PDB file of C-alpha atoms and ligand atoms in Angstrom:
ATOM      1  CA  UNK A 605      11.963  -2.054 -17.652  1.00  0.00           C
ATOM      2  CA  UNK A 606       8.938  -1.901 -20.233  1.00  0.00           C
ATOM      3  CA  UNK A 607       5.675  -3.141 -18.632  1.00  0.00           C
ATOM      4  CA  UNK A 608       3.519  -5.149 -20.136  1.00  0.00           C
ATOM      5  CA  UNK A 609       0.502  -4.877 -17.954  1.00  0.00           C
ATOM      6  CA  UNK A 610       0.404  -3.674 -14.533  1.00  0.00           C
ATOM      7  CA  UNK A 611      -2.105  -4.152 -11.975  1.00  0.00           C
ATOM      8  CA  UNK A 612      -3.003  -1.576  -8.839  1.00  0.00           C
ATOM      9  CA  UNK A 613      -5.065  -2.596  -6.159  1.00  0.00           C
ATOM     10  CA  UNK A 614      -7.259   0.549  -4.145  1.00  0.00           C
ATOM     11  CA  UNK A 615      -6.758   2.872  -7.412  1.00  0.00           C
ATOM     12  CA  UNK A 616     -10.046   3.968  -6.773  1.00  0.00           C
ATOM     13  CA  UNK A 617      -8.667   7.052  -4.304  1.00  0.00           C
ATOM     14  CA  UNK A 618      -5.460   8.499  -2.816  1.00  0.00           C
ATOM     15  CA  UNK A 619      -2.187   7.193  -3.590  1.00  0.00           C
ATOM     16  CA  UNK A 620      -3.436   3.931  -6.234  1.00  0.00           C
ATOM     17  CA  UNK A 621      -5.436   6.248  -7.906  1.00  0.00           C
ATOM     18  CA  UNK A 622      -2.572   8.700  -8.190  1.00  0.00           C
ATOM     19  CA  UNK A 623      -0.421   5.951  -9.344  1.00  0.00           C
ATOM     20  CA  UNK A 624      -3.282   4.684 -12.160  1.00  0.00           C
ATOM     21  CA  UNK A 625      -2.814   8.237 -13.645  1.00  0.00           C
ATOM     22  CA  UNK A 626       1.328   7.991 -13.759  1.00  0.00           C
ATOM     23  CA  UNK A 627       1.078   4.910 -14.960  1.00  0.00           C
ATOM     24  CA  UNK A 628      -1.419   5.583 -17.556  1.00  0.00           C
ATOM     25  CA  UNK A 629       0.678   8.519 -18.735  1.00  0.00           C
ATOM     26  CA  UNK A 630       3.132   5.736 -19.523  1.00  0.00           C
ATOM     27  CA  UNK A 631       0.975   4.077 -21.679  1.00  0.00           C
ATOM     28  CA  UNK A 632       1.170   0.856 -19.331  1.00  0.00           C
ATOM     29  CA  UNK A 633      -2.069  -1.458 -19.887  1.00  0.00           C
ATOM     30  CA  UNK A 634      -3.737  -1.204 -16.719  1.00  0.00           C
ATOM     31  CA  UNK A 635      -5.986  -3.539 -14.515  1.00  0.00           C
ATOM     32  CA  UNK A 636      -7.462  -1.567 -11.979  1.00  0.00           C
ATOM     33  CA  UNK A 637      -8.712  -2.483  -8.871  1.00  0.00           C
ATOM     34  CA  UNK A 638     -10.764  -1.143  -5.951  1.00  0.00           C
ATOM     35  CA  UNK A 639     -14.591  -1.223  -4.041  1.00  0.00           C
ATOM     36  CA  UNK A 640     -15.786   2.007  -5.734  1.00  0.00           C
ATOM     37  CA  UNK A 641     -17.196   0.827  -9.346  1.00  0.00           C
ATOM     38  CA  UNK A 642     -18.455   4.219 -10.392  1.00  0.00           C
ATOM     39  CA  UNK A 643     -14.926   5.817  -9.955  1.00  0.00           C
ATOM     40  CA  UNK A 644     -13.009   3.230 -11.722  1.00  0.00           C
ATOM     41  CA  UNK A 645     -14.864   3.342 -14.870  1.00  0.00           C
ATOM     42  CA  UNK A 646     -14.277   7.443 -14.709  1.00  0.00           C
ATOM     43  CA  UNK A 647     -10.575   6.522 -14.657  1.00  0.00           C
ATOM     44  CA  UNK A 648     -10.891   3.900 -17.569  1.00  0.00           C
ATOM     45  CA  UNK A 649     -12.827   6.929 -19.481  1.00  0.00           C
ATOM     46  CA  UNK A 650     -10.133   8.956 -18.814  1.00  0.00           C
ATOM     47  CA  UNK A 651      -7.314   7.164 -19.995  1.00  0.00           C
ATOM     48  CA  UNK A 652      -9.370   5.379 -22.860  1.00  0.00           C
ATOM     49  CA  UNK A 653      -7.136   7.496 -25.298  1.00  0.00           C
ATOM     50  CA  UNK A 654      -3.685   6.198 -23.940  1.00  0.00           C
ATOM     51  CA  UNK A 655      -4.143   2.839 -22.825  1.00  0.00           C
ATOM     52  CA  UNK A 656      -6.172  -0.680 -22.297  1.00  0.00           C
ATOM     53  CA  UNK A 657      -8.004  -0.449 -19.348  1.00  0.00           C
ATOM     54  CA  UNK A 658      -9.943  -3.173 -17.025  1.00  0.00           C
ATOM     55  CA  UNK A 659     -11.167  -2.596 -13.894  1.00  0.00           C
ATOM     56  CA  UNK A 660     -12.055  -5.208 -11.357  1.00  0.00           C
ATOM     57  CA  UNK A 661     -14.522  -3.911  -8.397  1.00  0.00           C
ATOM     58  CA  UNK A 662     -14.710  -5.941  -5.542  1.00  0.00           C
ATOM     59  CA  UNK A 663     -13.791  -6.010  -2.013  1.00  0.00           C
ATOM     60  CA  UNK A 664     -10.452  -8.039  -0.911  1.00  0.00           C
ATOM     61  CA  UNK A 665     -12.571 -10.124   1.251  1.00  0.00           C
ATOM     62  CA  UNK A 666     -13.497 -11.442  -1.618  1.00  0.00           C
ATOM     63  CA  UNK A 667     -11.096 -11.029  -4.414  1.00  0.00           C
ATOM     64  CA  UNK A 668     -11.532 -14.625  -6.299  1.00  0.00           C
ATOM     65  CA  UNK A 669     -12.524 -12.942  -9.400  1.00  0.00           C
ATOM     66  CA  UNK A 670      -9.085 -10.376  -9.443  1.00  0.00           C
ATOM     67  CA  UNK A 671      -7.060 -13.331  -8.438  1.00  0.00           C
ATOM     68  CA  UNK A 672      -8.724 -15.186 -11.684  1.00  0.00           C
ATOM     69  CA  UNK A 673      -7.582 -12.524 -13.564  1.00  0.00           C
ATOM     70  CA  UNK A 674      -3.737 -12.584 -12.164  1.00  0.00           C
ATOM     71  CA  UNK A 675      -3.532 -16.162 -13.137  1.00  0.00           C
ATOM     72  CA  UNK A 676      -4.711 -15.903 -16.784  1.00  0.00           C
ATOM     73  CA  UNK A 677      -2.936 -12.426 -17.456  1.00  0.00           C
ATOM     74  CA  UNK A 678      -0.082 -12.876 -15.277  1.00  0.00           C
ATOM     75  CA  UNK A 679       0.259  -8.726 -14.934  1.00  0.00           C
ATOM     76  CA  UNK A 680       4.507  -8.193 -14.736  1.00  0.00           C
ATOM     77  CA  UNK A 681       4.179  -5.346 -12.885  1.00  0.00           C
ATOM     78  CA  UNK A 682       1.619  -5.774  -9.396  1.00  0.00           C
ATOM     79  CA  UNK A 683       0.956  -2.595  -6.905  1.00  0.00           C
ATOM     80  CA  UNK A 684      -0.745  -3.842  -3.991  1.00  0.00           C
ATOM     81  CA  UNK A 685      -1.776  -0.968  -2.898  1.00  0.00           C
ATOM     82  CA  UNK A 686      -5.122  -1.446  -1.058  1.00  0.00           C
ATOM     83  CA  UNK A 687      -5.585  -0.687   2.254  1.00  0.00           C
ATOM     84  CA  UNK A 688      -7.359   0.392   5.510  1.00  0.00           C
ATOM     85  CA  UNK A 689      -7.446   1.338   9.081  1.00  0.00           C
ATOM     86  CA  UNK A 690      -9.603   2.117  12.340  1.00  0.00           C
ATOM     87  CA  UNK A 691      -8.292   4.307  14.665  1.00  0.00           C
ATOM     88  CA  UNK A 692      -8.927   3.769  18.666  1.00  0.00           C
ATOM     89  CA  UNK A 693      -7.991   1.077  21.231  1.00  0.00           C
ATOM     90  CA  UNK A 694      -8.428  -2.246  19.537  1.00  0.00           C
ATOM     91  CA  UNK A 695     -10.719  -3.455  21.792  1.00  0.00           C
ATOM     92  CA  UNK A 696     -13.141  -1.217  21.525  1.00  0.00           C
ATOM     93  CA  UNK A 697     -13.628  -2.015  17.959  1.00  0.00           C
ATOM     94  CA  UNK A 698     -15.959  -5.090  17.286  1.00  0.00           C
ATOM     95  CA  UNK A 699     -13.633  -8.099  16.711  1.00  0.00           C
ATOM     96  CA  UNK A 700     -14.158  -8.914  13.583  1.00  0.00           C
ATOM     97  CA  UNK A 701     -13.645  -5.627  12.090  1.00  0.00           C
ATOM     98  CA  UNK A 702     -10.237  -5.637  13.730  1.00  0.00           C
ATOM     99  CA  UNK A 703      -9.763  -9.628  12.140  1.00  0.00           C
ATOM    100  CA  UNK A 704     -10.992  -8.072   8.573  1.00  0.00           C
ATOM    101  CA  UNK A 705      -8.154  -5.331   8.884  1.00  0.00           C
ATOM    102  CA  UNK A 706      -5.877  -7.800   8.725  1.00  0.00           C
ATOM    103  CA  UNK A 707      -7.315  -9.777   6.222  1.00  0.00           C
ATOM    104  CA  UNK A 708      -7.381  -6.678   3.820  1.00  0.00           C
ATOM    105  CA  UNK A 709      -3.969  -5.635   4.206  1.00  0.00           C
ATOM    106  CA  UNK A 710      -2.075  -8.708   5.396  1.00  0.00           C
ATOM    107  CA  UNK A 711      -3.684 -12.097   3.836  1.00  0.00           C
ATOM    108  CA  UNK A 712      -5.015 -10.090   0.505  1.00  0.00           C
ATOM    109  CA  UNK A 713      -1.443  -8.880  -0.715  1.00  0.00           C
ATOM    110  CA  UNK A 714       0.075 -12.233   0.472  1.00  0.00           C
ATOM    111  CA  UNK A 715      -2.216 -14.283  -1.840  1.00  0.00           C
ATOM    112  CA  UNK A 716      -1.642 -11.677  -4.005  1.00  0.00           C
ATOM    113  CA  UNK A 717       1.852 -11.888  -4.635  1.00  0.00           C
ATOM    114  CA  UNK A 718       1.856 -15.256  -4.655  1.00  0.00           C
ATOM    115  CA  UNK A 719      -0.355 -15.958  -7.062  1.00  0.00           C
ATOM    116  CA  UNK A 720       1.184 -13.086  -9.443  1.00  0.00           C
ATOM    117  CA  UNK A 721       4.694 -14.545  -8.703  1.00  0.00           C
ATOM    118  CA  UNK A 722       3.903 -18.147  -9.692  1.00  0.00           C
ATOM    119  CA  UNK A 723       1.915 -16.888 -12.786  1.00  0.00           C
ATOM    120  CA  UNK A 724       4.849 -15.073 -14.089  1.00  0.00           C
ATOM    121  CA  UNK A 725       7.115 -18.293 -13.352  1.00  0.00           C
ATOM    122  CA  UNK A 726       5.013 -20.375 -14.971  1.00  0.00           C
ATOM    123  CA  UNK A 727       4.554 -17.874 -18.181  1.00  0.00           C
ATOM    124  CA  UNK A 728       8.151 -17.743 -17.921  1.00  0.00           C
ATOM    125  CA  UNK A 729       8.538 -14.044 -17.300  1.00  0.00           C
ATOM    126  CA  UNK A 730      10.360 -11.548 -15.016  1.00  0.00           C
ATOM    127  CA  UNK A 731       8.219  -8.998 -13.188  1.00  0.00           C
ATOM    128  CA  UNK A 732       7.834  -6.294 -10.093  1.00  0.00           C
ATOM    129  CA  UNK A 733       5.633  -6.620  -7.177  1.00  0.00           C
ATOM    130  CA  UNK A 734       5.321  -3.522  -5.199  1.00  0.00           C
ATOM    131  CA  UNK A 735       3.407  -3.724  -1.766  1.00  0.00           C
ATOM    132  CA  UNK A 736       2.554  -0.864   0.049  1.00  0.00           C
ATOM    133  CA  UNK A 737       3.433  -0.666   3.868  1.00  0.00           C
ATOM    134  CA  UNK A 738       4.046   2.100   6.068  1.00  0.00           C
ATOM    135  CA  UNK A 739       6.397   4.059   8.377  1.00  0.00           C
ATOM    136  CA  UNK A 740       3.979   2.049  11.119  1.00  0.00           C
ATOM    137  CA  UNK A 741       4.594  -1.230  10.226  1.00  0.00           C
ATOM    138  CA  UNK A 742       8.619  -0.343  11.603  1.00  0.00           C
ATOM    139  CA  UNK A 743       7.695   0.656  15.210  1.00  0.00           C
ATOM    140  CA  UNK A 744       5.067   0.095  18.257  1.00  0.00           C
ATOM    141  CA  UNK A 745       1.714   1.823  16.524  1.00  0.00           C
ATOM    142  CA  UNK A 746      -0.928   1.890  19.722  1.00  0.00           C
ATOM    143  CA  UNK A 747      -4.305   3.675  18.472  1.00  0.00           C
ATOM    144  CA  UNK A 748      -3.913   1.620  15.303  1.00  0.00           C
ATOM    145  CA  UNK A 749      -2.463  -1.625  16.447  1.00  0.00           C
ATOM    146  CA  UNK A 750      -3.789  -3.835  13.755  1.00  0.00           C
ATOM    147  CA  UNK A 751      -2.991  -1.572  10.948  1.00  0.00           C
ATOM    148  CA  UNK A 752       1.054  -1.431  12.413  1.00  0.00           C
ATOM    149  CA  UNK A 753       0.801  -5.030  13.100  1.00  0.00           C
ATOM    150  CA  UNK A 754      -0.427  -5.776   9.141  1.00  0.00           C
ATOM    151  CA  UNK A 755       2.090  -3.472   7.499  1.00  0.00           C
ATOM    152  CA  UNK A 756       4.731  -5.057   9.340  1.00  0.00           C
ATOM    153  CA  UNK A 757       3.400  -8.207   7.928  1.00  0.00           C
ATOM    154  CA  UNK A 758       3.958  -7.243   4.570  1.00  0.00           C
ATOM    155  CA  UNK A 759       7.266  -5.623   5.293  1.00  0.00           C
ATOM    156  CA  UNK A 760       8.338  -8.702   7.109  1.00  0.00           C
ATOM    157  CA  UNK A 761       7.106 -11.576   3.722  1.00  0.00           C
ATOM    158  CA  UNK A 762       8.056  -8.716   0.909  1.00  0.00           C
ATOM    159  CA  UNK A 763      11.583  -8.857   1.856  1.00  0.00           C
ATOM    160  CA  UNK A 764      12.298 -12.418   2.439  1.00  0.00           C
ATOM    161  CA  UNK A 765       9.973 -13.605  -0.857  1.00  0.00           C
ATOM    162  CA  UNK A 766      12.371 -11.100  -2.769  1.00  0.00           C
ATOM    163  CA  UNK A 767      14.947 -13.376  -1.937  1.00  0.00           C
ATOM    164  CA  UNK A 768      13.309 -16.310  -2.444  1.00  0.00           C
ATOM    165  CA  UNK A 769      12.204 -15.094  -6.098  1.00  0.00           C
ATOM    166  CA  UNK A 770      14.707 -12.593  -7.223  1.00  0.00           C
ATOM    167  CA  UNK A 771      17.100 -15.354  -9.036  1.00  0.00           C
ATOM    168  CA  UNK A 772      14.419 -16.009 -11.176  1.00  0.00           C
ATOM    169  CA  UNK A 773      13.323 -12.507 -12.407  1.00  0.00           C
ATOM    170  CA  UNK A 774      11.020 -11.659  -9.843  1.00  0.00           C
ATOM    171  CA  UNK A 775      11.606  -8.768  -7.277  1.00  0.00           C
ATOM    172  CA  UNK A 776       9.146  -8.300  -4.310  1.00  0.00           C
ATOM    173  CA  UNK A 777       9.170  -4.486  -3.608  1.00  0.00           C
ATOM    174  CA  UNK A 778       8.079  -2.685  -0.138  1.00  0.00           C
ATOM    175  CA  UNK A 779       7.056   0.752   0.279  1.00  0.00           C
ATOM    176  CA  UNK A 780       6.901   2.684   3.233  1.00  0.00           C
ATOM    177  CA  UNK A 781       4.953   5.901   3.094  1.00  0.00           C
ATOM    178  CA  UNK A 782       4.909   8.667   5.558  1.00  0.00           C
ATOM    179  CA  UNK A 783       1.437  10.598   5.813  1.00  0.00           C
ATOM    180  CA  UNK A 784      -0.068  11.071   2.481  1.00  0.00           C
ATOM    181  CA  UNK A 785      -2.948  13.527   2.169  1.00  0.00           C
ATOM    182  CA  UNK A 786      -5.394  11.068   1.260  1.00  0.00           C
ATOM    183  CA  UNK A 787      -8.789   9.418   2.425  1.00  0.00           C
ATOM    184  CA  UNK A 788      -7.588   7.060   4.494  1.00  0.00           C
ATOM    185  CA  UNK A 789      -7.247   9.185   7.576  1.00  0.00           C
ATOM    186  CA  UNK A 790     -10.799  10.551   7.720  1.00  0.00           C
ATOM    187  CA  UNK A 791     -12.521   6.980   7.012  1.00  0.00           C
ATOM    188  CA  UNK A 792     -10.056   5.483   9.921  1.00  0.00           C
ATOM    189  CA  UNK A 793     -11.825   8.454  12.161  1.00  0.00           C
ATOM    190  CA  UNK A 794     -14.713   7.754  10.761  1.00  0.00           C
ATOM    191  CA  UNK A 795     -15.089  11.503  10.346  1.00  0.00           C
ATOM    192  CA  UNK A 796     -15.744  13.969   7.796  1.00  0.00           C
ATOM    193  CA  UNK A 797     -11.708  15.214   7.629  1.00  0.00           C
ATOM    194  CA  UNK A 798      -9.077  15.011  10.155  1.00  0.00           C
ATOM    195  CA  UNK A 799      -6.385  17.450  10.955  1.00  0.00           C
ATOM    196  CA  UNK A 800      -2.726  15.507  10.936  1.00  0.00           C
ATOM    197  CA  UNK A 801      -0.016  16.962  12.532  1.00  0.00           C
ATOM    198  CA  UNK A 802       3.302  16.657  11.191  1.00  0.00           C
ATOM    199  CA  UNK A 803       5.030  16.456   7.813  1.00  0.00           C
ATOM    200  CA  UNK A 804       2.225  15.366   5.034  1.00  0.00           C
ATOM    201  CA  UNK A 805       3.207  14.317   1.071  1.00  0.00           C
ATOM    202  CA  UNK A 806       0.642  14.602  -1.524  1.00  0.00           C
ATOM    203  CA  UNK A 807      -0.582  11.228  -3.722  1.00  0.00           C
ATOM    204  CA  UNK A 808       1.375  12.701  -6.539  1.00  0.00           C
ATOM    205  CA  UNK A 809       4.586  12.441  -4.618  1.00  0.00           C
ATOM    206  CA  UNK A 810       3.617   9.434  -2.796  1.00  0.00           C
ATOM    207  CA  UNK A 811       3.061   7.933  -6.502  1.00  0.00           C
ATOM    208  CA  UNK A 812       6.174   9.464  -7.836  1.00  0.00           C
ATOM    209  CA  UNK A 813       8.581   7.750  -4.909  1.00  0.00           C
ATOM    210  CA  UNK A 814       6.687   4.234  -5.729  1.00  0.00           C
ATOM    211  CA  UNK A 815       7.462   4.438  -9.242  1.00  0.00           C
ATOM    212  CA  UNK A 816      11.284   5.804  -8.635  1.00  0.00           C
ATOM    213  CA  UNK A 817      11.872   2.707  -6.111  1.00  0.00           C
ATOM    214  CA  UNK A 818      10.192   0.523  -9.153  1.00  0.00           C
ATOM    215  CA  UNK A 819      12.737   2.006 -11.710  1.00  0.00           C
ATOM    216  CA  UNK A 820      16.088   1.449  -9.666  1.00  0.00           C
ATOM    217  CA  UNK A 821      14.651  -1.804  -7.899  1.00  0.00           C
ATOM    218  CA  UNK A 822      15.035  -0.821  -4.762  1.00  0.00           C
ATOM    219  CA  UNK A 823      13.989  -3.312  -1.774  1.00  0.00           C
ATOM    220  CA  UNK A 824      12.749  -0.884   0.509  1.00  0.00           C
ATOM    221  CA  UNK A 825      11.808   2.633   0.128  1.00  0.00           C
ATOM    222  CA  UNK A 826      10.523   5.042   2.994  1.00  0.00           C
ATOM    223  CA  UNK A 827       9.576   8.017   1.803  1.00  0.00           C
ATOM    224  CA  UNK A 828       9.977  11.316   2.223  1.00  0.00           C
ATOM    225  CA  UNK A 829      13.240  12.001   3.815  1.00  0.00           C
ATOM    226  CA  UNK A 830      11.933  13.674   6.985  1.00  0.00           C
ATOM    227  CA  UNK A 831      10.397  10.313   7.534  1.00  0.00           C
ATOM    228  CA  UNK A 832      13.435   8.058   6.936  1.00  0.00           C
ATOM    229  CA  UNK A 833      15.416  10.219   9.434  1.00  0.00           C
ATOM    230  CA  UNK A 834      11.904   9.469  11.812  1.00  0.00           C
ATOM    231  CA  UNK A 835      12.032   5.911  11.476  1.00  0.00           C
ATOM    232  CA  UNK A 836      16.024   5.710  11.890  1.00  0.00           C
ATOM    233  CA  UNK A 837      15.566   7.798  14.770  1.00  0.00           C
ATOM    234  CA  UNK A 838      12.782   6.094  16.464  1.00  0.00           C
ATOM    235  CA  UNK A 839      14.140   2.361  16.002  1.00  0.00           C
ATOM    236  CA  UNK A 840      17.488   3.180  16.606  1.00  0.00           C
ATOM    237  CA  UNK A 841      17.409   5.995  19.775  1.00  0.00           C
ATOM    238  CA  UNK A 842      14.284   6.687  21.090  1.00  0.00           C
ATOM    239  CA  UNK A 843      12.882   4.226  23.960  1.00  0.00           C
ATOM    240  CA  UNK A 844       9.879   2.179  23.502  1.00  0.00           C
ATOM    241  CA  UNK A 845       7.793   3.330  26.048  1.00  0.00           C
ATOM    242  CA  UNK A 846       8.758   7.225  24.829  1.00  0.00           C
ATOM    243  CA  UNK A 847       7.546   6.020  21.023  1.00  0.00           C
ATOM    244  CA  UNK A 848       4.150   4.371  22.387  1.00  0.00           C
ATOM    245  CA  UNK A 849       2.948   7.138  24.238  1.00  0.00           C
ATOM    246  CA  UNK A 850       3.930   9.650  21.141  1.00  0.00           C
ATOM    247  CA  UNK A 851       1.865   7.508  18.698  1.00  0.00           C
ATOM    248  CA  UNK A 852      -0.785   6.997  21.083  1.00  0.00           C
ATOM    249  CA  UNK A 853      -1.247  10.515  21.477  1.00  0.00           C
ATOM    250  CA  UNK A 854      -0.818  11.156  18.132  1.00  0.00           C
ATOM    251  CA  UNK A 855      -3.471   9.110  16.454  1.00  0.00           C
ATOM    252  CA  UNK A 856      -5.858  10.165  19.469  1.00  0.00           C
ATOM    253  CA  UNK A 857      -5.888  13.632  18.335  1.00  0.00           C
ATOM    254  CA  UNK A 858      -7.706  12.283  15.039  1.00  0.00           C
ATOM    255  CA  UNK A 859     -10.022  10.395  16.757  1.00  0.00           C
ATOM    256  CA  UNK A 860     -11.403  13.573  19.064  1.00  0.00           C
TER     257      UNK A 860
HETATM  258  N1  LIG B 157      -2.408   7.958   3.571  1.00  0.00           N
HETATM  259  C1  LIG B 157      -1.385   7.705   4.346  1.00  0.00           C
HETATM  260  O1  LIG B 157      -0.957   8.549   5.181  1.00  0.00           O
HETATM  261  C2  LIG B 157      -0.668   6.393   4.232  1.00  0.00           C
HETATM  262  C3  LIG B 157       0.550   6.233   4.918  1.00  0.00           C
HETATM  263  C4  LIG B 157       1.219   5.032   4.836  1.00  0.00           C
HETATM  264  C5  LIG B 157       0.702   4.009   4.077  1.00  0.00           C
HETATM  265  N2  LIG B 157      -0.481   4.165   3.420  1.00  0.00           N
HETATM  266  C6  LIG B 157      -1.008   3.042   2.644  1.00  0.00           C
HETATM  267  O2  LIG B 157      -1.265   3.459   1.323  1.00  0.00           O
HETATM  268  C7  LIG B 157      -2.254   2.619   0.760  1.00  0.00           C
HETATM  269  C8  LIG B 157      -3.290   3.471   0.038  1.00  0.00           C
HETATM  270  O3  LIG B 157      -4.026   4.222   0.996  1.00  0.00           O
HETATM  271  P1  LIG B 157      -4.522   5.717   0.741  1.00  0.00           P
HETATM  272  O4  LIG B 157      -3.847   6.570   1.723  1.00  0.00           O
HETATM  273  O5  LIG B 157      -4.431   6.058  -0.688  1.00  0.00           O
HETATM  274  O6  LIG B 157      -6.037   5.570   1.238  1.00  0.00           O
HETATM  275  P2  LIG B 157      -7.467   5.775   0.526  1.00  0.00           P
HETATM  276  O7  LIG B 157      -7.492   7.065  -0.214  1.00  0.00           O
HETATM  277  O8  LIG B 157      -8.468   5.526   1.579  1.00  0.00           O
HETATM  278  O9  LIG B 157      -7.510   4.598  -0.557  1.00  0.00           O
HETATM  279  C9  LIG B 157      -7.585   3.249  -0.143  1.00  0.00           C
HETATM  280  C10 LIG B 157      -7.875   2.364  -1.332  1.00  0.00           C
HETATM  281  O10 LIG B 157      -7.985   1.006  -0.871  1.00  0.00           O
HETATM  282  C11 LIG B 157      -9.249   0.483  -1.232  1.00  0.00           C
HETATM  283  N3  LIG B 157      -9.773  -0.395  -0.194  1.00  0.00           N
HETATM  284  C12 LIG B 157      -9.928  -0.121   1.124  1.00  0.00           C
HETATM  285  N4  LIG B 157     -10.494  -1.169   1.749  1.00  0.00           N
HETATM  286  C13 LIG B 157     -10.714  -2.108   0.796  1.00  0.00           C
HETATM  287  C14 LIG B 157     -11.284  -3.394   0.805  1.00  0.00           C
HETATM  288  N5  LIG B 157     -11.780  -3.951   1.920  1.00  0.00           N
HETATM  289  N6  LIG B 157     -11.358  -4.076  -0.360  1.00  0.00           N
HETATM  290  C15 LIG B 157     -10.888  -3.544  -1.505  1.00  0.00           C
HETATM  291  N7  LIG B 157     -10.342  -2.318  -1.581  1.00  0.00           N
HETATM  292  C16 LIG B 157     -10.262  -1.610  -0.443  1.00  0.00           C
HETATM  293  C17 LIG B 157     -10.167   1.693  -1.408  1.00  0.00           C
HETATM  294  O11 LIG B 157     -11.229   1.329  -2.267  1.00  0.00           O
HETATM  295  P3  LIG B 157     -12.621   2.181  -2.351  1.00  0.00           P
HETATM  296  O12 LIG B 157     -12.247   3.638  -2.234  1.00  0.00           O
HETATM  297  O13 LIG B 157     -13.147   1.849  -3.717  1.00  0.00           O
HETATM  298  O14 LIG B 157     -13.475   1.718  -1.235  1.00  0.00           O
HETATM  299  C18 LIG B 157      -9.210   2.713  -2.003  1.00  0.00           C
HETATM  300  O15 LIG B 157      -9.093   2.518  -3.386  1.00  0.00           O
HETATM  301  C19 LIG B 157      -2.831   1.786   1.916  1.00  0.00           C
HETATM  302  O16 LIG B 157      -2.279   0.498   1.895  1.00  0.00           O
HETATM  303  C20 LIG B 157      -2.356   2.538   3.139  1.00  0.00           C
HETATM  304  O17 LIG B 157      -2.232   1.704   4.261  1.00  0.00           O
HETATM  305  C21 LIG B 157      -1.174   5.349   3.477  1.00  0.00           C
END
């Protein structure tokens, strides 16, 4: 499938800005999305050579003006990529910041997709929308509840709009990363860096899978392998109360 012009949300670190660069080197138009102004326009300076390049800087709280732009330009291929979490028992978190987690990564790539989908119907074109989720969003994620609880929001919407659209052009995509060496981690600490234990993928990779699953349509992609096997493993074996206290401990050894 030839692009058009394809939108990422978060490219301003980790794995969107990892996927601006592949898809830049593609010579796909790009609008480009994050919080961080300064280090979008050093990405539009860097591909000025290849491609077109806007970037829209604003927080998903407020993301009027990017949703503006969806419904004029009706981008064909849409990366919602953006995303955040807090690590600790949720209620020990002020409850709004635990409401705007969900905001960010649930009700942000819903009105997302929406509003891409139905511009692309009513330009009459066909089109990918790719939203990121995570291995969490498949299984009990205490120490991050919200986060889990949000990704398996968009797992959950991504697969049954893909029905809903697919007959008319339009596939709904879902990723579901394992750990990617990226900020994310150390801001959910709120730390300088944080050690992770187990198997960790770079952005390149994690950027690489995304665009493979975008190339042979696939519905849902978990990626790496080690993962898959994790998820199968831990949905289909392991009990409950065996997973929780895992992931509890887990994340707690990032917040210490
Ligand atoms: N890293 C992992 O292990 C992992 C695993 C599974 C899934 N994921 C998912 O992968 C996606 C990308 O995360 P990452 O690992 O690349 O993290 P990252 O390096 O922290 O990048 C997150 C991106 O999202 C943007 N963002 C965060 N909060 C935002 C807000 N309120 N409004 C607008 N933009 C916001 C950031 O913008 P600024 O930098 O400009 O503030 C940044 O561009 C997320 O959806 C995450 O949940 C990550």
């Amino acid at each position: 499938m030839q692009f058009q012009l394809a939108l990422v949300t978060g490219a301003s670190s980790g794995i969107g800005e990892a996927l601006a660069r592949l898809l830049a080197s593609k010579s796909i138009p790009l609008i480009l999305h994050g919080r961080n102004e300064e280090k979008l326009h050093a990405l539009a300076a860097e591909f000025a050579d290849r491609v077109s390049v806007t970037t829209i800087a604003t927080p998903l709280e407020r993301r009027e003006s990017l949703l503006k732009t969806i419904r004029e330009q009706a981008p064909d291929l849409v990366i919602n990529n953006a995303g955040y979490t807090l690590y600790g028992n949720a209620g020990n978190h002020p409850t709004q910041d635990e409401m705007k987690i969900l905001e960010v990564n649930g009700a942000a790539p819903l009105e997302i997709t929406l509003e891409a989908a139905k511009a692309l119907l009513r330009k009459k074109k066909s089109g990918i929308i790719l939203n990121v989720s995570s291995i969490l969003g498949d299984f009990p994620s205490p120490g991050t509840s919200i986060y889990g609880a949000s990704k398996a929001f968009v797992k959950s919407f991504s697969i049954n709009l893909d029905y809903e659209l697919a007959p008319h052009g339009i596939r709904v995509l879902v990723s579901s990363p394992g750990q990617v060496v990226t900020a994310l981690a150390a801001r959910a600490a709120k730390k300088e860096r944080v050690t992770r234990k187990g198997p960790l993928l770079s952005p390149e990779f994690a950027a690489q899978q995304i665009w493979w699953q975008i190339e042979k349509q696939k519905a849902v992609h978990i990626f790496d392998w080690r993962y898959r096997w994790g998820t199968w493993i831990t949905t289909h074996l392991l009990p409950k109360w065996f997973v929780k206290k895992v992931i509890r401990k887990w994340i707690q050894s990032r917040e210490i």
